Amino acid sequence: MRRTLLQGLLHRPLTEAAPRAEETAAVELAHALNTAAQRKLGRSLSIREIDAGSCNGCELEIHALNNAFYDLERFGLRFVASPRHADVLLVTGPVTQNMREALERTVRATPDPKWVVAVGACARDGGVFARSPACLGGVASVMPVDLVIHGCPPTPIDLLRGLLTLFAPGAAGRAQSS
Amino acid sequence: MSAPYRRTVVDAAGWDAAADAMEAGDTTLLSLWAEIGCVHLAVLDAEGIEILSLPCPDGYFPSIGRRHPPAIRLERAVRDLFGLEPEGLPDPRPWLDHGRWGDEAVPAAAYPFLPVEGEALHQIPVGPVHAGIIEPGHFRFTCDGETVVRLEARLGYVHKGIDRLLAGAPLARATKIAARVSGDSTVAYALGFAQAVEQAWGLAPPLRAVWLRAVMAELERLAHHLGDWGAICNDAAFSLMLAHCGVLREQVLRTAATCFGHRLMMDRVVPGGVAADLDAAGMAALQGLIAMLRARVPPLVKLYDDTASLQDRTVGTGRVSPALVAQFGAGGFVGRAAGRAFDARRATSYAPYDGLRFEVPVLQAGDVNARVWVRIREIEQSLSLLEQLLPGLPAGPVRIPPEDLPHGPAEGLALVEAFRGDLFVWVRLEAGQVQRCHFRDASWFQWPLLEAAIEGNIVADFPLCNKSFNCSYAGHDL
């Protein structure tokens, strides 16, 4: 183990530069973000992920945000275990009928101010499952959505861009116009 | 290339005889599914895969689960989705139907968990929303102090109605849905669907496509085995391994994106071939990846093997008996860690695996440690398979053009090896559309064994056990 640890110290960090904020074509801002809330929260956001029926592809890429290449925590973003500690709810999946109540209760358990981010094609509009009677067809059919991150699944870079949009008002404006 | 197609219409006596054979351990249950007015059973015997169909015009069929418990959840799902009643089903509770598919104003009834008696016992309800970034499901632990005396899982939260969506779907749309049944096995699902369609129509995809599919399938296996290995160690509070495995896994996904244009290789395997070819740059990236993993994996294996505090958590934890694994016909690392030497790549030896050298690692201990070691050995095997695949990659086209595909009515099946175990697919086609398609993820026979694995272990070891199984919720809930 000592050798592994030592090599880790000698290696250059793998962490890559953050994606540029203006490359935000991958995201869709539903409405202007509340700048007062933004100021209050600063650049530190706690994220709670909720799978509302995803195929688990989005979860794989959200997980990847924690690896050494993307290292989400350097941006002040971190995943938390409880919705009661969260500022941002990252929701994936087409919202199945069977997950609807759990999703709503999780959102209710999250203190204000909070943002709901719909991640991936299914969360956006139901994706390939949109026609199913077992699904509600996207997060917006159940609750207001602040930001949509596109992709099936979105890549970790897409996810980073989207999340950085949340506290970069300038980038947000560009996202809206794109 | 895949197993020959055998489907027989049976009467109740033939149906019962099949249950006898499974109960005696002569055959293995592969799947049980239904359509309107008919129930189907797929069994694996010495001659291969056979499908038995029992027409049930009155809406009843004799329960297989009454004799052979692994069928119980499949029969509960059949009843929920198709309204056919399994007569004598030992567990009559709904499974995928949570009582939320009807009128929104009517609240869903509470699920009757198994009754628990005993003064000292307490229960811990967990989920469907979990603390980590994982799929939703509910686990009900009954504990005596720290010791779990029973775990009961309730699944179905991510049921998306895939069976119904596929009925009547044009082939192109069905292929997209198939690739999204369980995102972590997107290549395996697309491969299984493609093979079933190709068997139905008697198609032989171009040789280069068949080989490229295997390249993608092995990349998928590598990525998830590396990810699981790190995550299991992380659940034993050894985050160093997660950090290293996470880096390797990321490099596999990036190579996949370089080679095939998508990190998870979603929508790259299609009926008739593949939708992405490997160019020289991709080939070089793959060779670089193999060399990197050949150098980087062995020190991590040594690290895993030499760390006593880690072994203390994984050895002897979450044991599943070989008898239970054999009874449930559990595939993948769950089965192979407990003596069941079954790998669909070997069992049906679909191309190109029939011409490749590889071992199917089998251990006997059935604990978390054994499931880790099966993964480690399979990482080595996947690397060896890639080393055989790349130099031998045939030249030529990679896809039969969609417009050249037949349209006639036909049926086909496939059994392919996903990273977590064997995936069974059955499809009936008509007029260029899917009329009925059924997927049976390996998780169907692994989830019940997780309940057995945790019994007698402490609550704190559940994440470790659960991760070592890494069952799919999406692939199970459909």
Coordinates of N, CA and C in Angstrom, one line a residue, chain B residues 321-435:
Chain B
S321 N -25.0 -19.9 -0.4 CA -24.5 -21.3 -0.5 C -24.6 -21.7 -2.0
P322 N -23.7 -22.6 -2.4 CA -23.8 -23.1 -3.7 C -25.1 -23.8 -4.1
A323 N -25.7 -24.4 -3.1 CA -27.0 -25.0 -3.3 C -28.1 -24.0 -3.7
L324 N -28.1 -22.9 -3.0 CA -29.1 -21.8 -3.3 C -28.8 -21.2 -4.7
V325 N -27.5 -21.0 -5.0 CA -27.2 -20.5 -6.3 C -27.6 -21.4 -7.4
A326 N -27.4 -22.7 -7.2 CA -27.8 -23.7 -8.2 C -29.3 -23.7 -8.4
Q327 N -30.0 -23.7 -7.2 CA -31.4 -23.8 -7.3 C -32.0 -22.6 -8.1
F328 N -31.5 -21.4 -7.8 CA -32.0 -20.2 -8.5 C -31.4 -20.0 -9.9
G329 N -30.4 -20.8 -10.2 CA -29.7 -20.6 -11.5 C -29.1 -19.2 -11.6
A330 N -28.6 -18.7 -10.5 CA -28.0 -17.4 -10.5 C -26.8 -17.3 -11.3
G331 N -26.7 -16.3 -12.2 CA -25.6 -16.2 -13.1 C -24.6 -15.1 -12.6
G332 N -23.7 -14.8 -13.5 CA -22.7 -13.8 -13.2 C -21.8 -14.1 -12.1
F333 N -21.2 -13.0 -11.5 CA -20.3 -13.2 -10.4 C -21.0 -13.8 -9.1
V334 N -22.3 -13.6 -9.0 CA -23.0 -14.2 -7.9 C -23.0 -15.7 -7.9
G335 N -23.3 -16.2 -9.1 CA -23.2 -17.7 -9.3 C -21.8 -18.2 -9.3
R336 N -20.9 -17.6 -10.1 CA -19.6 -18.1 -10.2 C -18.8 -18.0 -9.0
A337 N -19.2 -17.1 -8.0 CA -18.4 -17.0 -6.8 C -18.9 -18.2 -5.8
A338 N -20.0 -18.9 -6.2 CA -20.5 -19.9 -5.3 C -20.6 -21.2 -6.1
G339 N -19.7 -21.5 -7.0 CA -19.6 -22.8 -7.6 C -20.4 -23.1 -8.9
R340 N -21.2 -22.1 -9.3 CA -22.0 -22.4 -10.6 C -21.2 -21.9 -11.8
A341 N -20.6 -22.8 -12.5 CA -19.8 -22.5 -13.6 C -20.6 -22.2 -14.9
F342 N -21.3 -21.1 -14.8 CA -22.2 -20.9 -16.0 C -21.8 -19.5 -16.6
D343 N -21.6 -19.5 -17.8 CA -21.3 -18.2 -18.5 C -21.9 -18.4 -19.9
A344 N -22.9 -17.5 -20.3 CA -23.6 -17.6 -21.5 C -22.6 -17.6 -22.7
R345 N -21.5 -16.9 -22.6 CA -20.5 -16.9 -23.7 C -20.0 -18.3 -24.0
R346 N -20.0 -19.1 -22.9 CA -19.5 -20.5 -23.1 C -20.7 -21.4 -23.3
A347 N -21.8 -21.2 -22.6 CA -22.9 -22.2 -22.7 C -23.6 -22.2 -24.1
T348 N -23.8 -21.0 -24.7 CA -24.4 -21.1 -26.0 C -23.3 -20.8 -27.0
S349 N -22.1 -20.5 -26.6 CA -20.9 -20.1 -27.4 C -21.3 -19.4 -28.7
Y350 N -22.0 -18.3 -28.4 CA -22.3 -17.4 -29.6 C -21.0 -16.8 -30.2
A351 N -21.0 -16.5 -31.4 CA -19.9 -15.9 -32.1 C -19.6 -14.5 -31.5
P352 N -18.4 -14.1 -31.5 CA -17.2 -14.8 -31.9 C -16.5 -15.6 -30.7
Y353 N -17.3 -15.8 -29.6 CA -16.6 -16.4 -28.4 C -16.3 -17.9 -28.7
D354 N -17.0 -18.5 -29.7 CA -16.8 -19.9 -30.0 C -15.4 -20.1 -30.5
G355 N -14.8 -19.0 -31.1 CA -13.4 -19.2 -31.6 C -12.3 -18.5 -30.8
L356 N -12.7 -18.1 -29.6 CA -11.7 -17.4 -28.7 C -11.4 -18.2 -27.5
R357 N -10.2 -18.0 -26.9 CA -9.8 -18.7 -25.7 C -10.1 -17.8 -24.5
F358 N -10.9 -18.4 -23.6 CA -11.0 -17.7 -22.3 C -11.5 -18.6 -21.3
E359 N -11.2 -18.3 -20.0 CA -11.6 -19.1 -18.9 C -12.8 -18.5 -18.2
V360 N -13.6 -19.4 -17.6 CA -14.7 -18.9 -16.8 C -14.3 -19.1 -15.3
P361 N -13.8 -18.1 -14.6 CA -13.4 -18.3 -13.3 C -14.5 -18.7 -12.3
V362 N -14.3 -19.7 -11.5 CA -15.3 -20.2 -10.6 C -14.7 -20.3 -9.2
L363 N -15.3 -19.8 -8.2 CA -14.9 -20.0 -6.8 C -16.0 -20.6 -6.0
Q364 N -15.7 -21.1 -4.8 CA -16.7 -21.8 -4.1 C -17.2 -21.0 -2.8
A365 N -16.5 -20.1 -2.3 CA -16.8 -19.5 -1.0 C -18.1 -18.8 -1.0
G366 N -18.5 -18.1 -2.1 CA -19.8 -17.5 -2.1 C -19.9 -16.2 -1.3
D367 N -18.8 -15.6 -0.8 CA -18.8 -14.4 0.0 C -18.5 -13.2 -0.8
V368 N -18.4 -12.0 -0.2 CA -18.1 -10.8 -0.9 C -16.7 -10.9 -1.5
N369 N -15.8 -11.5 -0.8 CA -14.4 -11.6 -1.3 C -14.4 -12.4 -2.6
A370 N -15.2 -13.5 -2.6 CA -15.2 -14.4 -3.8 C -15.8 -13.6 -5.0
R371 N -16.8 -12.8 -4.7 CA -17.4 -12.0 -5.8 C -16.4 -10.9 -6.3
V372 N -15.6 -10.4 -5.4 CA -14.6 -9.5 -5.9 C -13.6 -10.2 -6.7
W373 N -13.1 -11.4 -6.3 CA -12.1 -12.2 -7.0 C -12.6 -12.6 -8.4
V374 N -13.9 -13.0 -8.5 CA -14.4 -13.4 -9.8 C -14.3 -12.2 -10.7
R375 N -14.6 -11.0 -10.2 CA -14.5 -9.8 -11.1 C -13.1 -9.6 -11.5
I376 N -12.1 -9.7 -10.5 CA -10.7 -9.5 -10.9 C -10.3 -10.4 -12.0
R377 N -10.7 -11.7 -11.8 CA -10.3 -12.7 -12.8 C -10.9 -12.4 -14.2
E378 N -12.1 -11.9 -14.1 CA -12.8 -11.6 -15.4 C -12.3 -10.3 -16.0
I379 N -11.7 -9.4 -15.3 CA -11.0 -8.3 -15.9 C -9.9 -8.8 -16.7
E380 N -9.1 -9.8 -16.1 CA -8.0 -10.4 -16.8 C -8.5 -11.1 -18.1
Q381 N -9.6 -11.8 -18.0 CA -10.1 -12.5 -19.1 C -10.6 -11.6 -20.2
S382 N -11.2 -10.5 -19.8 CA -11.7 -9.5 -20.8 C -10.5 -8.9 -21.5
L383 N -9.4 -8.6 -20.8 CA -8.2 -8.0 -21.4 C -7.7 -9.0 -22.5
S384 N -7.6 -10.3 -22.0 CA -7.1 -11.3 -22.9 C -8.0 -11.5 -24.2
L385 N -9.3 -11.4 -24.0 CA -10.3 -11.5 -25.1 C -10.0 -10.3 -26.1
L386 N -9.9 -9.1 -25.5 CA -9.6 -7.9 -26.4 C -8.3 -8.1 -27.1
E387 N -7.3 -8.7 -26.5 CA -6.0 -8.9 -27.2 C -6.2 -9.9 -28.3
Q388 N -7.1 -10.8 -28.2 CA -7.4 -11.7 -29.3 C -8.3 -11.1 -30.4
L389 N -9.2 -10.3 -29.9 CA -10.2 -9.7 -30.9 C -9.5 -8.7 -31.8
L390 N -8.6 -7.8 -31.3 CA -8.1 -6.7 -32.1 C -7.3 -7.1 -33.3
P391 N -6.3 -8.0 -33.1 CA -5.5 -8.4 -34.3 C -6.3 -9.2 -35.3
G392 N -7.3 -9.9 -34.8 CA -8.1 -10.8 -35.7 C -9.3 -10.2 -36.3
L393 N -9.5 -8.9 -36.0 CA -10.7 -8.2 -36.5 C -10.9 -8.3 -38.0
P394 N -11.9 -9.0 -38.5 CA -12.1 -9.1 -39.9 C -12.4 -7.8 -40.6
A395 N -12.1 -7.7 -41.8 CA -12.4 -6.4 -42.6 C -13.8 -6.6 -43.2
G396 N -14.3 -5.5 -43.7 CA -15.6 -5.6 -44.4 C -16.7 -4.7 -43.8
P397 N -17.9 -4.9 -44.3 CA -19.0 -4.0 -43.8 C -19.4 -4.4 -42.4
V398 N -20.1 -3.4 -41.7 CA -20.4 -3.6 -40.3 C -21.9 -3.7 -40.1
R399 N -22.7 -3.6 -41.1 CA -24.1 -3.5 -40.9 C -24.9 -3.9 -42.2
I400 N -26.0 -4.7 -42.0 CA -26.9 -4.9 -43.0 C -27.8 -3.7 -43.1
P401 N -27.9 -3.0 -44.2 CA -28.7 -1.8 -44.2 C -30.1 -2.0 -43.7
P402 N -30.7 -1.1 -42.9 CA -32.0 -1.4 -42.3 C -33.1 -1.7 -43.4
E403 N -32.9 -1.1 -44.6 CA -34.0 -1.3 -45.6 C -33.9 -2.7 -46.2
D404 N -32.8 -3.4 -46.0 CA -32.6 -4.8 -46.5 C -33.1 -5.8 -45.4
L405 N -33.5 -5.4 -44.3 CA -34.0 -6.3 -43.3 C -35.3 -6.9 -43.7
P406 N -35.6 -8.2 -43.3 CA -36.9 -8.7 -43.7 C -38.0 -8.1 -42.9
H407 N -39.3 -8.5 -43.2 CA -40.4 -7.9 -42.4 C -41.3 -9.0 -41.9
G408 N -41.1 -10.3 -42.3 CA -42.1 -11.3 -42.0 C -42.2 -11.6 -40.5
P409 N -43.3 -12.4 -40.2 CA -43.5 -12.8 -38.8 C -42.5 -13.9 -38.4
A410 N -41.9 -13.7 -37.3 CA -40.9 -14.7 -36.8 C -40.7 -14.5 -35.3
E411 N -40.1 -15.5 -34.7 CA -39.7 -15.5 -33.3 C -38.2 -15.9 -33.1
G412 N -37.6 -15.3 -32.1 CA -36.3 -15.6 -31.8 C -35.9 -15.4 -30.4
L413 N -34.8 -16.0 -30.0 CA -34.4 -15.8 -28.6 C -32.9 -15.6 -28.6
A414 N -32.4 -15.1 -27.4 CA -30.9 -15.0 -27.3 C -30.6 -15.1 -25.8
L415 N -29.4 -15.6 -25.5 CA -28.9 -15.7 -24.1 C -27.5 -15.1 -24.2
V416 N -27.3 -13.9 -23.7 CA -26.0 -13.3 -23.8 C -25.5 -13.0 -22.4
E417 N -24.2 -12.9 -22.3 CA -23.6 -12.6 -21.0 C -23.3 -11.1 -20.8
A418 N -24.2 -10.5 -20.0 CA -23.9 -9.1 -19.5 C -22.9 -9.2 -18.4
F419 N -22.4 -8.0 -18.0 CA -21.4 -8.0 -17.0 C -21.9 -8.6 -15.7
R420 N -23.2 -8.5 -15.4 CA -23.7 -9.1 -14.1 C -24.3 -10.5 -14.3
G421 N -24.3 -11.0 -15.5 CA -24.8 -12.4 -15.6 C -25.6 -12.5 -16.9
D422 N -26.2 -13.7 -17.1 CA -26.8 -14.0 -18.3 C -28.1 -13.3 -18.5
L423 N -28.3 -12.7 -19.7 CA -29.5 -12.0 -20.0 C -30.3 -12.8 -21.1
F424 N -31.5 -13.0 -20.8 CA -32.4 -13.8 -21.7 C -33.3 -12.8 -22.5
V425 N -33.4 -13.0 -23.8 CA -34.3 -12.1 -24.6 C -35.1 -13.0 -25.5
W426 N -36.4 -12.7 -25.5 CA -37.3 -13.4 -26.5 C -38.1 -12.4 -27.2
V427 N -38.2 -12.6 -28.5 CA -38.9 -11.6 -29.3 C -39.8 -12.2 -30.4
R428 N -40.9 -11.6 -30.6 CA -41.8 -12.0 -31.7 C -42.0 -10.8 -32.6
L429 N -41.7 -11.0 -33.9 CA -41.8 -9.9 -34.8 C -42.9 -10.1 -35.8
E430 N -43.4 -9.0 -36.3 CA -44.5 -9.0 -37.3 C -44.5 -7.7 -38.1
A431 N -44.5 -7.8 -39.4 CA -44.6 -6.6 -40.2 C -43.6 -5.6 -39.8
G432 N -42.3 -6.0 -39.6 CA -41.3 -5.1 -39.3 C -41.4 -4.4 -37.9
Q433 N -42.3 -4.9 -37.1 CA -42.5 -4.4 -35.8 C -42.3 -5.5 -34.8
V434 N -42.0 -5.0 -33.5 CA -42.0 -6.0 -32.4 C -43.4 -6.2 -32.0
Q435 N -43.8 -7.5 -31.9 CA -45.2 -7.7 -31.4 C -45.1 -7.9 -29.9

